[in-house]
Coordinates of C-alpha atoms and ligand atoms in Angstrom, one line a residue:
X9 CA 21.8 -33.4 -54.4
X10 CA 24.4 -31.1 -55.2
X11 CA 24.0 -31.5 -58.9
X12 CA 20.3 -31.5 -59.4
X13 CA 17.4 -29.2 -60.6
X14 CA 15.3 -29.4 -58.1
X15 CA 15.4 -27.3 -54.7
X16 CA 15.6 -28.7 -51.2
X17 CA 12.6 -26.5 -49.9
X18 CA 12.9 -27.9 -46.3
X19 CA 15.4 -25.6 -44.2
X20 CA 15.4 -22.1 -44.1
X21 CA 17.3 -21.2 -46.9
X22 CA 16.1 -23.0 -50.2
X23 CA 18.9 -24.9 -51.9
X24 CA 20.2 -26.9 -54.4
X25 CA 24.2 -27.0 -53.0
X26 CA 23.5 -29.7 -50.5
X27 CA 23.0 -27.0 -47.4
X28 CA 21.9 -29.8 -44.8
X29 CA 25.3 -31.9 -45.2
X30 CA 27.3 -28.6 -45.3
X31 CA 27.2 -27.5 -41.8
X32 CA 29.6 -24.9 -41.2
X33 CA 28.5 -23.1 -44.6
X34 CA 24.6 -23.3 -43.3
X35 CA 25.3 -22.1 -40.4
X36 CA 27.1 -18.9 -41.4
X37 CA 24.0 -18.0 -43.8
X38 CA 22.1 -18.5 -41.7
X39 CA 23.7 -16.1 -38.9
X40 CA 23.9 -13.7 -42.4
X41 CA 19.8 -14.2 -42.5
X42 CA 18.6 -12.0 -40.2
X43 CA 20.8 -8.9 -41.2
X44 CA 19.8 -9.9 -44.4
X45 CA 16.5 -9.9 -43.3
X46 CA 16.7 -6.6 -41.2
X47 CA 18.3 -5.0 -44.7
X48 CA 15.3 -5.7 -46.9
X49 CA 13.0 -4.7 -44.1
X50 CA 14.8 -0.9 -44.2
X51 CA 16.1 -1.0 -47.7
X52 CA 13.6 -2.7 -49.7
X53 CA 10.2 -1.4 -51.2
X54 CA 8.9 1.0 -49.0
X55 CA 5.2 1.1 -48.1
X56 CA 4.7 -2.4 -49.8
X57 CA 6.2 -5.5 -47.2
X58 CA 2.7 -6.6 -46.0
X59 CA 0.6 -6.8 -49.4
X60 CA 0.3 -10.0 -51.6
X61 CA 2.8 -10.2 -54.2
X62 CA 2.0 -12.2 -57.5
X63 CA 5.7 -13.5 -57.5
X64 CA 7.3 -16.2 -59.3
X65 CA 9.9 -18.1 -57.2
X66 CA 12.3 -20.5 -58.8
X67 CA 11.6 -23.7 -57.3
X68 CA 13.9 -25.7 -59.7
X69 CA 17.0 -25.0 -62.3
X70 CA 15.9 -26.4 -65.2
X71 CA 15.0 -24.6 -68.1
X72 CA 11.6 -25.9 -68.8
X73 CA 10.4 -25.5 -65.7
X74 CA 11.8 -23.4 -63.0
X75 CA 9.5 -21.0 -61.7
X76 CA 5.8 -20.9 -59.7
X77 CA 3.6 -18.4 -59.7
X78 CA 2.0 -17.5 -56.6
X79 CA 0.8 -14.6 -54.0
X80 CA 3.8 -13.8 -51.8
X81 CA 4.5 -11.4 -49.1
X82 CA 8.4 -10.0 -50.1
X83 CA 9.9 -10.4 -46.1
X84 CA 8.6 -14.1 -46.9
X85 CA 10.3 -14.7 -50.2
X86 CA 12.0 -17.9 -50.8
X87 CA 15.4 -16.2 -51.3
X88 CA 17.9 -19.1 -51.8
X89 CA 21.1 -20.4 -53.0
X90 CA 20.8 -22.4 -56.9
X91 CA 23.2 -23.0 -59.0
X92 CA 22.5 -24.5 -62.9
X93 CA 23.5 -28.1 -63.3
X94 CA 27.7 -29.2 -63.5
X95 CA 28.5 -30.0 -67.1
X96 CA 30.0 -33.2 -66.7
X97 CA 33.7 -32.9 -67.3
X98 CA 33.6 -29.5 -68.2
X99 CA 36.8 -28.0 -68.9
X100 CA 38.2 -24.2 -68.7
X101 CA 37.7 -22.2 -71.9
X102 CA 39.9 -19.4 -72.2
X103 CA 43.1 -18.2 -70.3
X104 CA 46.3 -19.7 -69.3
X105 CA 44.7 -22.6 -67.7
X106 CA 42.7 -23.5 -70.6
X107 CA 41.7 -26.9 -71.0
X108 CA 42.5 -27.6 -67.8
X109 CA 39.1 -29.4 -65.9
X110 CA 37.6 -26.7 -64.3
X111 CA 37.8 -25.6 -60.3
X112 CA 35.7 -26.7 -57.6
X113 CA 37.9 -25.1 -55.0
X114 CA 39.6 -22.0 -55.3
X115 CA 42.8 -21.7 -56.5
X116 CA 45.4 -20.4 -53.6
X117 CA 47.2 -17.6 -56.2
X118 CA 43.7 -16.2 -57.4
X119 CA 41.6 -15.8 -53.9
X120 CA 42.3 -11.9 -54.0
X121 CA 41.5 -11.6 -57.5
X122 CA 38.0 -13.6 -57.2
X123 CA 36.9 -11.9 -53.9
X124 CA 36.7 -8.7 -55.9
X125 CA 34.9 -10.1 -58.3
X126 CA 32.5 -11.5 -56.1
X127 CA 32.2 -8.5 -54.0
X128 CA 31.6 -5.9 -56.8
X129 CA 29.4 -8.0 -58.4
X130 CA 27.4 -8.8 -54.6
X131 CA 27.3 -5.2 -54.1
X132 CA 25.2 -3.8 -57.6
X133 CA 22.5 -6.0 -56.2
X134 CA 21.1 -4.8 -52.8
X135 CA 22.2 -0.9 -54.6
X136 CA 19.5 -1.4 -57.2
X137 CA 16.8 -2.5 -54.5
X138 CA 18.1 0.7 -52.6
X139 CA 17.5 3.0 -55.4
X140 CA 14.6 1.4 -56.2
X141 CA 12.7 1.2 -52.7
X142 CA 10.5 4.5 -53.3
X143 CA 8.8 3.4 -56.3
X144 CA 6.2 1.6 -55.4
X145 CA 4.7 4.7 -54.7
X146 CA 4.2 6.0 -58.1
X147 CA 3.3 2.7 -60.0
X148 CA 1.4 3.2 -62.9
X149 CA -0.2 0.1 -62.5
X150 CA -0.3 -2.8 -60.3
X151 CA 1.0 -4.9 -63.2
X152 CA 4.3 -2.6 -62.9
X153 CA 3.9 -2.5 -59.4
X154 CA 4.3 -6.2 -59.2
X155 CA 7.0 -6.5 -62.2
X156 CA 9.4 -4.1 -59.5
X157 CA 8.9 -6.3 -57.0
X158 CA 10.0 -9.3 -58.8
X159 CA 13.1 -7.1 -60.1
X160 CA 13.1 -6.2 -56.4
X161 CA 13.5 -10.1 -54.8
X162 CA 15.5 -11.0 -57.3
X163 CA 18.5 -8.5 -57.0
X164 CA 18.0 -9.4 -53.5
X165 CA 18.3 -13.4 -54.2
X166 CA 21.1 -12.7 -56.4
X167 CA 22.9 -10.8 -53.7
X168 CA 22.6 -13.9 -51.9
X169 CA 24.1 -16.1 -54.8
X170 CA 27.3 -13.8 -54.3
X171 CA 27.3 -14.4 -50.6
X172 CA 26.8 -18.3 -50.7
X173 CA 30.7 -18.1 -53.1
X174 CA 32.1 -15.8 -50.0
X175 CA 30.8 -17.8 -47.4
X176 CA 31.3 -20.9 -48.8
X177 CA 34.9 -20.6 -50.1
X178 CA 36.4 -17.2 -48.6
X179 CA 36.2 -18.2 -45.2
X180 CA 36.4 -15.0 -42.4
X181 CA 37.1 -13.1 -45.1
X182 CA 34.4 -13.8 -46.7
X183 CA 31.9 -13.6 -43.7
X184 CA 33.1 -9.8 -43.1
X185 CA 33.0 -9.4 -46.9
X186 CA 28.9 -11.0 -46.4
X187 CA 28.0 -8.4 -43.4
X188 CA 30.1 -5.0 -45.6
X189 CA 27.3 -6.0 -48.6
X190 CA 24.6 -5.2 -45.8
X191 CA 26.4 -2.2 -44.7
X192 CA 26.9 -0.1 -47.8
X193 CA 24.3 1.9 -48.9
X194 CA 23.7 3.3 -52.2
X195 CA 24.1 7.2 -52.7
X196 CA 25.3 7.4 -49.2
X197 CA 28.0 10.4 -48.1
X198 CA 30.3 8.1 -45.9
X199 CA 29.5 4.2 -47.1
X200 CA 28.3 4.0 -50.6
X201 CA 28.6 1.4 -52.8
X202 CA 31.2 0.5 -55.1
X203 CA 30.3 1.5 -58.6
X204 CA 29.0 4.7 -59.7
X205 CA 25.7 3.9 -61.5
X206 CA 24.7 2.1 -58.5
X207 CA 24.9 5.4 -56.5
X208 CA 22.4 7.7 -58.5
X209 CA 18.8 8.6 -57.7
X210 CA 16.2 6.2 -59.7
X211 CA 13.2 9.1 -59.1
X212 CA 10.7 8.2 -61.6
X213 CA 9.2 5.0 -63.5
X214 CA 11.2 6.1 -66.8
X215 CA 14.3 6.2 -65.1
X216 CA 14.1 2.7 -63.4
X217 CA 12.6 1.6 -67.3
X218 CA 15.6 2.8 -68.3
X219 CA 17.9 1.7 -65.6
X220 CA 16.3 -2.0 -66.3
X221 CA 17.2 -1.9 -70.2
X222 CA 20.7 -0.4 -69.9
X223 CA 22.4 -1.1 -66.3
X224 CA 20.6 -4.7 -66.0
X225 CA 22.1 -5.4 -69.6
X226 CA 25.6 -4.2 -68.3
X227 CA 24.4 -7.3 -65.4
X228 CA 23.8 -9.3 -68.5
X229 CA 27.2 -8.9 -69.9
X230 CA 29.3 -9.2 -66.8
X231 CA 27.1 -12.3 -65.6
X232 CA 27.6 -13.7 -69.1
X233 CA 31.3 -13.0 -68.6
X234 CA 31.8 -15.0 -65.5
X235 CA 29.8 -17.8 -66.3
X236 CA 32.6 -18.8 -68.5
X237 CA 34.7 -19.1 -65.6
X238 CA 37.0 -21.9 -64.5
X239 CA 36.2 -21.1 -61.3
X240 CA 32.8 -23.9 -61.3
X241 CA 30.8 -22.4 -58.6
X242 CA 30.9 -19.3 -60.2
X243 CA 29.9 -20.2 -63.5
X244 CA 27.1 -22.4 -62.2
X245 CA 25.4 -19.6 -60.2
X246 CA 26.1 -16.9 -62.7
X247 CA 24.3 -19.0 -65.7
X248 CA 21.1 -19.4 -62.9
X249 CA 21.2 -15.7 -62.5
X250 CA 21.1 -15.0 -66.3
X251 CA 17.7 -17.1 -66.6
X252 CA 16.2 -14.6 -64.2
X253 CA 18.2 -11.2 -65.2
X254 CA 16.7 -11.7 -68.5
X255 CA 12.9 -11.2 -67.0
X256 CA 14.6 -7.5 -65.8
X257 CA 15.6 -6.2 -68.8
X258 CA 12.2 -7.3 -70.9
X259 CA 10.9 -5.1 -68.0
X260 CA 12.9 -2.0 -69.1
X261 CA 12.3 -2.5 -72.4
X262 CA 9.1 -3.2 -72.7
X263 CA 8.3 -0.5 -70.2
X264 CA 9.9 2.0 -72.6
X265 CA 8.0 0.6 -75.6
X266 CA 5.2 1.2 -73.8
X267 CA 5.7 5.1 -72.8
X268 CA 6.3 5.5 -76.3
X269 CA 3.6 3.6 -77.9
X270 CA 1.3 6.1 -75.1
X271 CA 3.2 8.9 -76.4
X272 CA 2.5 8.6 -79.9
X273 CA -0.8 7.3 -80.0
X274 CA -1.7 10.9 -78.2
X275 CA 0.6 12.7 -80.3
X276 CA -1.6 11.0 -83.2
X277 CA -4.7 11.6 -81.1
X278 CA -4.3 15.4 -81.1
X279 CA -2.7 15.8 -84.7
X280 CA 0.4 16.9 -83.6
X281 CA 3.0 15.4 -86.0
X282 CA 6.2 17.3 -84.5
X283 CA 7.7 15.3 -81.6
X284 CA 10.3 18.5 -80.8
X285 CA 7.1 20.1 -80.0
X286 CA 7.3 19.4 -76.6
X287 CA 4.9 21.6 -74.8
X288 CA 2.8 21.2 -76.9
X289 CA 2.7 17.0 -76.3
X290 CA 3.3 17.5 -72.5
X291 CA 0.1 19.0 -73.1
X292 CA -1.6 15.9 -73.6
X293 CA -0.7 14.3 -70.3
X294 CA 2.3 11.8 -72.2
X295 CA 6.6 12.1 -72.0
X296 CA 7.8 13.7 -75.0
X297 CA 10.1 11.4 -77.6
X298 CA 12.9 14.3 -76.8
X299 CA 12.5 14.0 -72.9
X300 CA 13.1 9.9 -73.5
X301 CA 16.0 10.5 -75.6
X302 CA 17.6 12.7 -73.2
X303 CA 16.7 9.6 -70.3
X304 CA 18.6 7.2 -72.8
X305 CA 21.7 9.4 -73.0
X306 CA 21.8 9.9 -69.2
X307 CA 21.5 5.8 -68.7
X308 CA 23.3 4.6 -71.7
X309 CA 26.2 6.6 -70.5
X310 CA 26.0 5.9 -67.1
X311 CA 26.2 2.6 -67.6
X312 CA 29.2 2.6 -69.7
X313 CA 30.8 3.7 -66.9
X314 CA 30.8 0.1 -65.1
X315 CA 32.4 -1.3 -67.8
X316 CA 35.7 0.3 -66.4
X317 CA 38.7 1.4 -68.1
X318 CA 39.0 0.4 -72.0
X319 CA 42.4 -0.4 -71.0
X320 CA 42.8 -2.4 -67.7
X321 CA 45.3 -4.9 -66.4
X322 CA 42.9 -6.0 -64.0
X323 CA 40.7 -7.0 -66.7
X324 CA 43.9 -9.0 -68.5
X325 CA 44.8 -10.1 -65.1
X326 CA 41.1 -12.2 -64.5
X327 CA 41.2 -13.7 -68.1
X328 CA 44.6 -14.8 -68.0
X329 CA 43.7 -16.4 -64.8
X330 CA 40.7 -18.2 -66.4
X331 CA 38.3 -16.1 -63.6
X332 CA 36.6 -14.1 -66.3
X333 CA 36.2 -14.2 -69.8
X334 CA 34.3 -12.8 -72.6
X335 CA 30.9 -12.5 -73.9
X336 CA 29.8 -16.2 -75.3
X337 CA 33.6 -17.2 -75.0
X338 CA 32.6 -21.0 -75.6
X339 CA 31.2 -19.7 -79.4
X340 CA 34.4 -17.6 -80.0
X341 CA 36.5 -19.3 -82.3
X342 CA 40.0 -17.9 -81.6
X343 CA 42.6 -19.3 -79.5
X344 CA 41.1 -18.3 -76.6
X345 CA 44.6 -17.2 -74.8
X346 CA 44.4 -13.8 -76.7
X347 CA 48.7 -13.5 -76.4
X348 CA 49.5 -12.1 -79.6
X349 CA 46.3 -10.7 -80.5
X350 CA 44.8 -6.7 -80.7
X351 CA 41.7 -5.4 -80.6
X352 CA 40.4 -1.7 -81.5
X353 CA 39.9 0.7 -78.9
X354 CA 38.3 4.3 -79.2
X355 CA 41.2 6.6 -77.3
X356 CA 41.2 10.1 -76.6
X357 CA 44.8 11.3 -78.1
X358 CA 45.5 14.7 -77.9
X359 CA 41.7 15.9 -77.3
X360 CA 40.5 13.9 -80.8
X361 CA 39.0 10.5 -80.6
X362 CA 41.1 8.1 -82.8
X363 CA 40.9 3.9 -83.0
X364 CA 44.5 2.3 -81.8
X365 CA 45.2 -1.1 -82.4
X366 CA 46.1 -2.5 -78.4
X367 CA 47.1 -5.4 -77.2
X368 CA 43.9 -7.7 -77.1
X369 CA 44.3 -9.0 -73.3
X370 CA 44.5 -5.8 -71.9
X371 CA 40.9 -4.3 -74.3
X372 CA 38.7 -6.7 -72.7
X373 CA 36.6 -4.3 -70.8
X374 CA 36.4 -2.5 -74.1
X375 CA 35.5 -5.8 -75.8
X376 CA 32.4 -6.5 -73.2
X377 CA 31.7 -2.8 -73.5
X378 CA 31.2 -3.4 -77.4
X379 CA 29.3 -6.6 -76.7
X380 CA 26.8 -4.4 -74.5
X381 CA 26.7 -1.6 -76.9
X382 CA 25.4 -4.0 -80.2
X383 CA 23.1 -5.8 -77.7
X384 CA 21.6 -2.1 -76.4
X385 CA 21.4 -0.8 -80.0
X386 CA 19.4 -3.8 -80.8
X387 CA 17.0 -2.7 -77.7
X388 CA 16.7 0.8 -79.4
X389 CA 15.8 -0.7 -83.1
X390 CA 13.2 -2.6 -81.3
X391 CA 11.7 1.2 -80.0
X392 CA 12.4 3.3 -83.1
X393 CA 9.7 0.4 -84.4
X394 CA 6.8 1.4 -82.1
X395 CA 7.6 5.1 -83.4
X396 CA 8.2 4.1 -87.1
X397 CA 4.4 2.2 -86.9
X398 CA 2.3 5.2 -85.8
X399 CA 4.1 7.4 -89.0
X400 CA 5.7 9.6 -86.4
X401 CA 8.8 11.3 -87.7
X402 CA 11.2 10.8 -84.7
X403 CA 14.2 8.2 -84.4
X404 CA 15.9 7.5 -80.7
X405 CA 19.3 6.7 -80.9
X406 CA 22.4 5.8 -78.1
X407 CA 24.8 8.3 -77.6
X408 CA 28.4 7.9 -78.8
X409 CA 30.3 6.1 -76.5
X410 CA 32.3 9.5 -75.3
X411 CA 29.7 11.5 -74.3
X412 CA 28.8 12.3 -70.8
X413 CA 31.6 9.7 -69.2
X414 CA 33.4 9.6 -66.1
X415 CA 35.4 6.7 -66.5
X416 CA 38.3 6.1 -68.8
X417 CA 39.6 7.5 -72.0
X418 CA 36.8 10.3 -72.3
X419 CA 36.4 11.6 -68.9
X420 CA 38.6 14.9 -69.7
X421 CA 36.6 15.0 -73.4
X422 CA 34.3 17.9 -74.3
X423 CA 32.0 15.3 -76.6
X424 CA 28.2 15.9 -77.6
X425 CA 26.3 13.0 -78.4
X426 CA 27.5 12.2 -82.0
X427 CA 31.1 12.3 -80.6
X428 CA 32.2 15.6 -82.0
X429 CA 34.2 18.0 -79.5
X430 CA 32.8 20.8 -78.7
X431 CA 34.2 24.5 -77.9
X432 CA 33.4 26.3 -74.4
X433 CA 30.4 28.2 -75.0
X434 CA 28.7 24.3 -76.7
X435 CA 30.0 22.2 -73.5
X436 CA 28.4 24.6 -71.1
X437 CA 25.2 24.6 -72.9
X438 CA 25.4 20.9 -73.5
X439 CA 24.0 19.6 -70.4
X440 CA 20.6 21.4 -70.7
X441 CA 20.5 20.1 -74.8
X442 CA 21.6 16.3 -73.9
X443 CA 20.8 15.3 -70.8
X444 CA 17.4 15.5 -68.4
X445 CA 17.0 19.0 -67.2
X446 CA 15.3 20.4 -63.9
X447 CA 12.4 21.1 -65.9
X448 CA 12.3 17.7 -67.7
X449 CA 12.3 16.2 -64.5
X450 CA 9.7 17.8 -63.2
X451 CA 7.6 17.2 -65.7
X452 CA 8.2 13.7 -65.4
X453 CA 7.9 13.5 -61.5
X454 CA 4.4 15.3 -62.0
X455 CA 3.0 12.8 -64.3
X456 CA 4.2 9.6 -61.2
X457 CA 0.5 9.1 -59.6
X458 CA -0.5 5.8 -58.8
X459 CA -3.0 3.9 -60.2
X460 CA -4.1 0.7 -58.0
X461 CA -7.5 -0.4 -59.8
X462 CA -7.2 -4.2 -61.4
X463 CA -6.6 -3.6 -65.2
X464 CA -5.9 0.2 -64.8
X465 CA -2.4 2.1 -66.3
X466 CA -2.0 5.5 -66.3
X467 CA -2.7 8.1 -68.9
X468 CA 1.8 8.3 -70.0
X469 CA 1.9 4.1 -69.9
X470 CA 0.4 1.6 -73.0
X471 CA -1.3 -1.9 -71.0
X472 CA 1.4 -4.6 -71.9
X473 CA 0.1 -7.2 -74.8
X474 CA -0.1 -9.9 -72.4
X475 CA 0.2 -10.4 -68.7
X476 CA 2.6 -12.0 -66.9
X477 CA 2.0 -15.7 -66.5
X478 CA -0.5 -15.5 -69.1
X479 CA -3.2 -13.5 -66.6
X480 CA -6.0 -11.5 -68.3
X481 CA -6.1 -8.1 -68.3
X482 CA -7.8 -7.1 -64.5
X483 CA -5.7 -9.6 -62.6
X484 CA -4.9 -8.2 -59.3
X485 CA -1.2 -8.5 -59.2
X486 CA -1.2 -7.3 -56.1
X487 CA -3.0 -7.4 -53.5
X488 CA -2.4 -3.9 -51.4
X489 CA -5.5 -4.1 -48.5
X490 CA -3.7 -7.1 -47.4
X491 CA -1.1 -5.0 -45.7
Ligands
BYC9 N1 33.1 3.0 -60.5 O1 41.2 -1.7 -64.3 P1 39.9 -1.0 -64.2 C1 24.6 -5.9 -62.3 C2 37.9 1.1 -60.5 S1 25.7 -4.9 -63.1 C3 34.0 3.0 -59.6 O2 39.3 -0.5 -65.5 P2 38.4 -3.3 -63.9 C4 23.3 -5.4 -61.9 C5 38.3 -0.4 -60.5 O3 37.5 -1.1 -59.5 C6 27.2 -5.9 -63.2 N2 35.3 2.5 -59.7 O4 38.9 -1.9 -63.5 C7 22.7 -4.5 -62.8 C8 39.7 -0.4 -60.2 O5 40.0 -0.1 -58.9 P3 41.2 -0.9 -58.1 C9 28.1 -5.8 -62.0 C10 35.6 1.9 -60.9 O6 38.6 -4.1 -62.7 C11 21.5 -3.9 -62.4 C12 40.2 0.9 -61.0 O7 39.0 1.7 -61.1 N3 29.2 -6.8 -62.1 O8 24.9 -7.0 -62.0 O9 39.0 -3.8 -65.2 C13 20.9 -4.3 -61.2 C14 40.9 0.6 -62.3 O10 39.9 0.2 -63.3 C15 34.7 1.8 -61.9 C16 30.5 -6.5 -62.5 O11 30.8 -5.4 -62.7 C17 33.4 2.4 -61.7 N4 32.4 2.3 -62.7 O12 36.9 -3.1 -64.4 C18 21.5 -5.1 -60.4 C19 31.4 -7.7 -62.6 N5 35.3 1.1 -62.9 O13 40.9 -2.3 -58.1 C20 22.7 -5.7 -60.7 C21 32.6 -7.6 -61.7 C22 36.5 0.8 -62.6 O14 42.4 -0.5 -59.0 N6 33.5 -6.5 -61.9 N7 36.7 1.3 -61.3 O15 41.2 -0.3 -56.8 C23 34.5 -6.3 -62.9 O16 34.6 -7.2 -63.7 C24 35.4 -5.2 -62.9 O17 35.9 -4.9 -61.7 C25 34.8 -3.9 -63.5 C26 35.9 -2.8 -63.5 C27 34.2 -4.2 -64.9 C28 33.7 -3.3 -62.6

């Protein structure tokens, strides 16, 4: 049933790709499964393998229905291979192979291109499991608890997705390119993995809230991106990812909303009505409006980062070869071949940041990259809401796109959050004044204790409005004496 919605549940590795009549391509996952296996075990939440998960597994790819609800140990996770439906006689959209009838095979010219792809986009998903493996730990709830754990499976099921393409259509390349995914580690001195976001600490709840709004968004975009491919496979698996990705970043999001909705209730509690008065609200036990701020400018600019160079060939390369395309290419009206075309670009010229009109081909990761900055802006209207409706005068805002970059045009720029360049004496001093210092760290780390009673959140978190799947508030998410 290589087309259908529901899963083949039978084997052991769920499926809706026809596994039982593809032999060779079973066989090789499921040699990859027990590395894949032994990976989670020492790479995945610590502390947390044995207990009863409240997990929802997709058990089907159609809209209205794809997920179940039920108690899970993680090592026992259906993880699984499923693609969204074909769309019958679907054609390429964009590139020089447009209108062509899309690819079920690759094409011989573009392998080396599309393994990258593949592989860069395999690799972000066992990193974030890696940097998120000691949280469990500190969960401020099992509510939380249990919402990191689905993040958790499902970077892990998507990993798999990428595998399934190499497997199925890289051959031994692909199969060494399957067991290197496994092998990298994120953070690590001598293997790490391939993008720099994916190799920073994630030491505290906000910074995985964080990490889920921002670098799951940039997962949002780049998915988004290659489900337009012509390459079918890939655009099948990457719209199936999108349905779950989407549950991550309402995570982040709402998980911010909710530190700040604590924070300013006990700002309002204890009648302090200046937020920059940050002892004095560290005082009352919640994070400080300035401390989140500083958290947004460190992950909002970290995550700029993966959107690569403004300017890239590689990036032309992939959309003339109809690989990868833009954001909601199928509701862009242009010509979709972007030959002629420019596009604005923020460049550093002669240490000042100017707009250049450049070609529009070779802007592309700048284009995404503006995609991803509206949709994150939107994200931080949403908060400046929650502070706006208790009458507390503070407004969170992203950074300008140059500060605090290591990747592209601003790199060897001296920029403070609204974009101005700073002298000597401001740059050294700007680290401390933008960006999470020792001591706001520490105040952060002190606050992660965990709280395991049904219906409990600690004193920095607001409960959520409604539980997940619709449970009341004391639902036991998790079930820890289990383990
Ligand atoms: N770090 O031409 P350029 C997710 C390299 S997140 C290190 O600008 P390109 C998730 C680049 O590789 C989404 N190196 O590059 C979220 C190139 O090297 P080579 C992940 C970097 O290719 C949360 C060179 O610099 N998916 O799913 O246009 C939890 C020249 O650069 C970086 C994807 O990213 C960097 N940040 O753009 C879990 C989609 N940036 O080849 C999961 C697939 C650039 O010259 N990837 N370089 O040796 C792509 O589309 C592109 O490769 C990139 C980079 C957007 C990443």
């Amino acid at each position: 049933m290589p087309d259908g919605t529901d899963v083949d549940y039978d084997g052991l590795i769920p499926n809706n790709v026809d596994l039982n009549h593809d032999l060779v391509v079973r066989r090789a996952l499921e040699t990859w499964h027990p590395g894949y296996i032994d990976w989670w075990n020492d790479m995945g939440p610590e502390g947390f393998q044995q207990a009863l998960v409240y997990l929802r597994t997709a058990v089907s790819v159609d809209p209205k229905g794809w997920a179940k609800f039920d108690y899970v140990r993680m090592p026992e996770y259906k993880w699984g291979i499923l693609l969204a439906p074909g769309v019958d006689n679907r054609k390429i959209p964009f590139g020089r192979h447009k209108g062509e009838p899309v690819w079920q095979e690759v094409p011989g010219e573009y392998r080396a291109m599309l393994r990258r792809l593949l592989v860069i986009q395999g690799d972000t998903e066992p990193a974030s499991v890696e940097q998120q493996r000691h949280l469990g730990a500190t969960a401020p709830s099992l509510y939380d608890l249990r919402n990191l754990f689905q993040v958790n499976v499902e970077e892990g099921r998507h990993l798999w997705a990428m595998v399934y393409l190499l497997q199925k259509y890289f051959g031994t390349q692909g199969r060494e390119e399957a067991e290197e995914l496994l092998r990298r580690r994120s953070g690590h001195q001598d293997t790490p993995r391939m993008l720099g976001a994916f190799n920073e600490a994630t030491p505290d709840w906000l910074s995985f809230f964080m990490f889920t709004t921002f670098t799951d968004r940039d997962g949002k975009m780049q998915l988004a991106a290659l489900a337009q491919s012509g390459f079918d496979p890939l655009s099948r698996t990457c719209r199936f990812m999108l349905t779950e990705e989407a549950h991550h970043m309402f995570v982040g999001e709402t998980g911010v909303a909710r530190i700040i909705e604590r924070t300013c209730a006990a700002m309002r509690a204890a009648g302090i009505a200046d937020a920059t008065n940050v002892g004095a609200v560290r005082d009352v036990g919640v994070i400080d409006l300035p401390t989140i701020q500083k958290k947004i400018n460190l992950h909002f600019s970290l995550t700029l980062d993966l959107f690569g160079n403004e300017i890239s060939t590689n990036a032309a390369n992939a959309f003339n070869a109809s690989l990868k395309g833009r954001f909601r290419e199928d509701k862009l009206t242009d010509d979709h071949e972007l030959l002629g075309d420019t596009y604005p670009v923020l460049r550093c010229v002669n240490g000042a940041i100017i707009e250049q009109q450049v070609p529009a081909l070779s802007a592309l990761n700048m284009r995404l990259r503006d995609d991803f900055v509206d949709d994150a802006a939107a994200g931080v209207g949403r908060w400046n809401k929650v502070i706006e409706r208790s009458g507390i005068e503070f407004r969170l805002a992203l950074p300008h796109v140059a500060f605090n970059r290591r990747i592209g045009e601003f790199t060897a720029l001296k920029a403070d959050t609204e974009g101005r360049i700073l002298g000597d004496d401001e740059w050294a001093r700007a680290p401390d004044k933008y960006l999470p210092t020792t001591d706001d760290n520490l105040y952060v780390t002190s606050l992660m204790r965990p709280v395991r009673e049904t219906g409990a959140f600690a004193g920095w978190i607001a409960p959520p409005k409604v539980g997940i799947d619709n449970k009341p508030g004391n639902f036991e998410y998790v079930k820890i004496e289990e383990s």
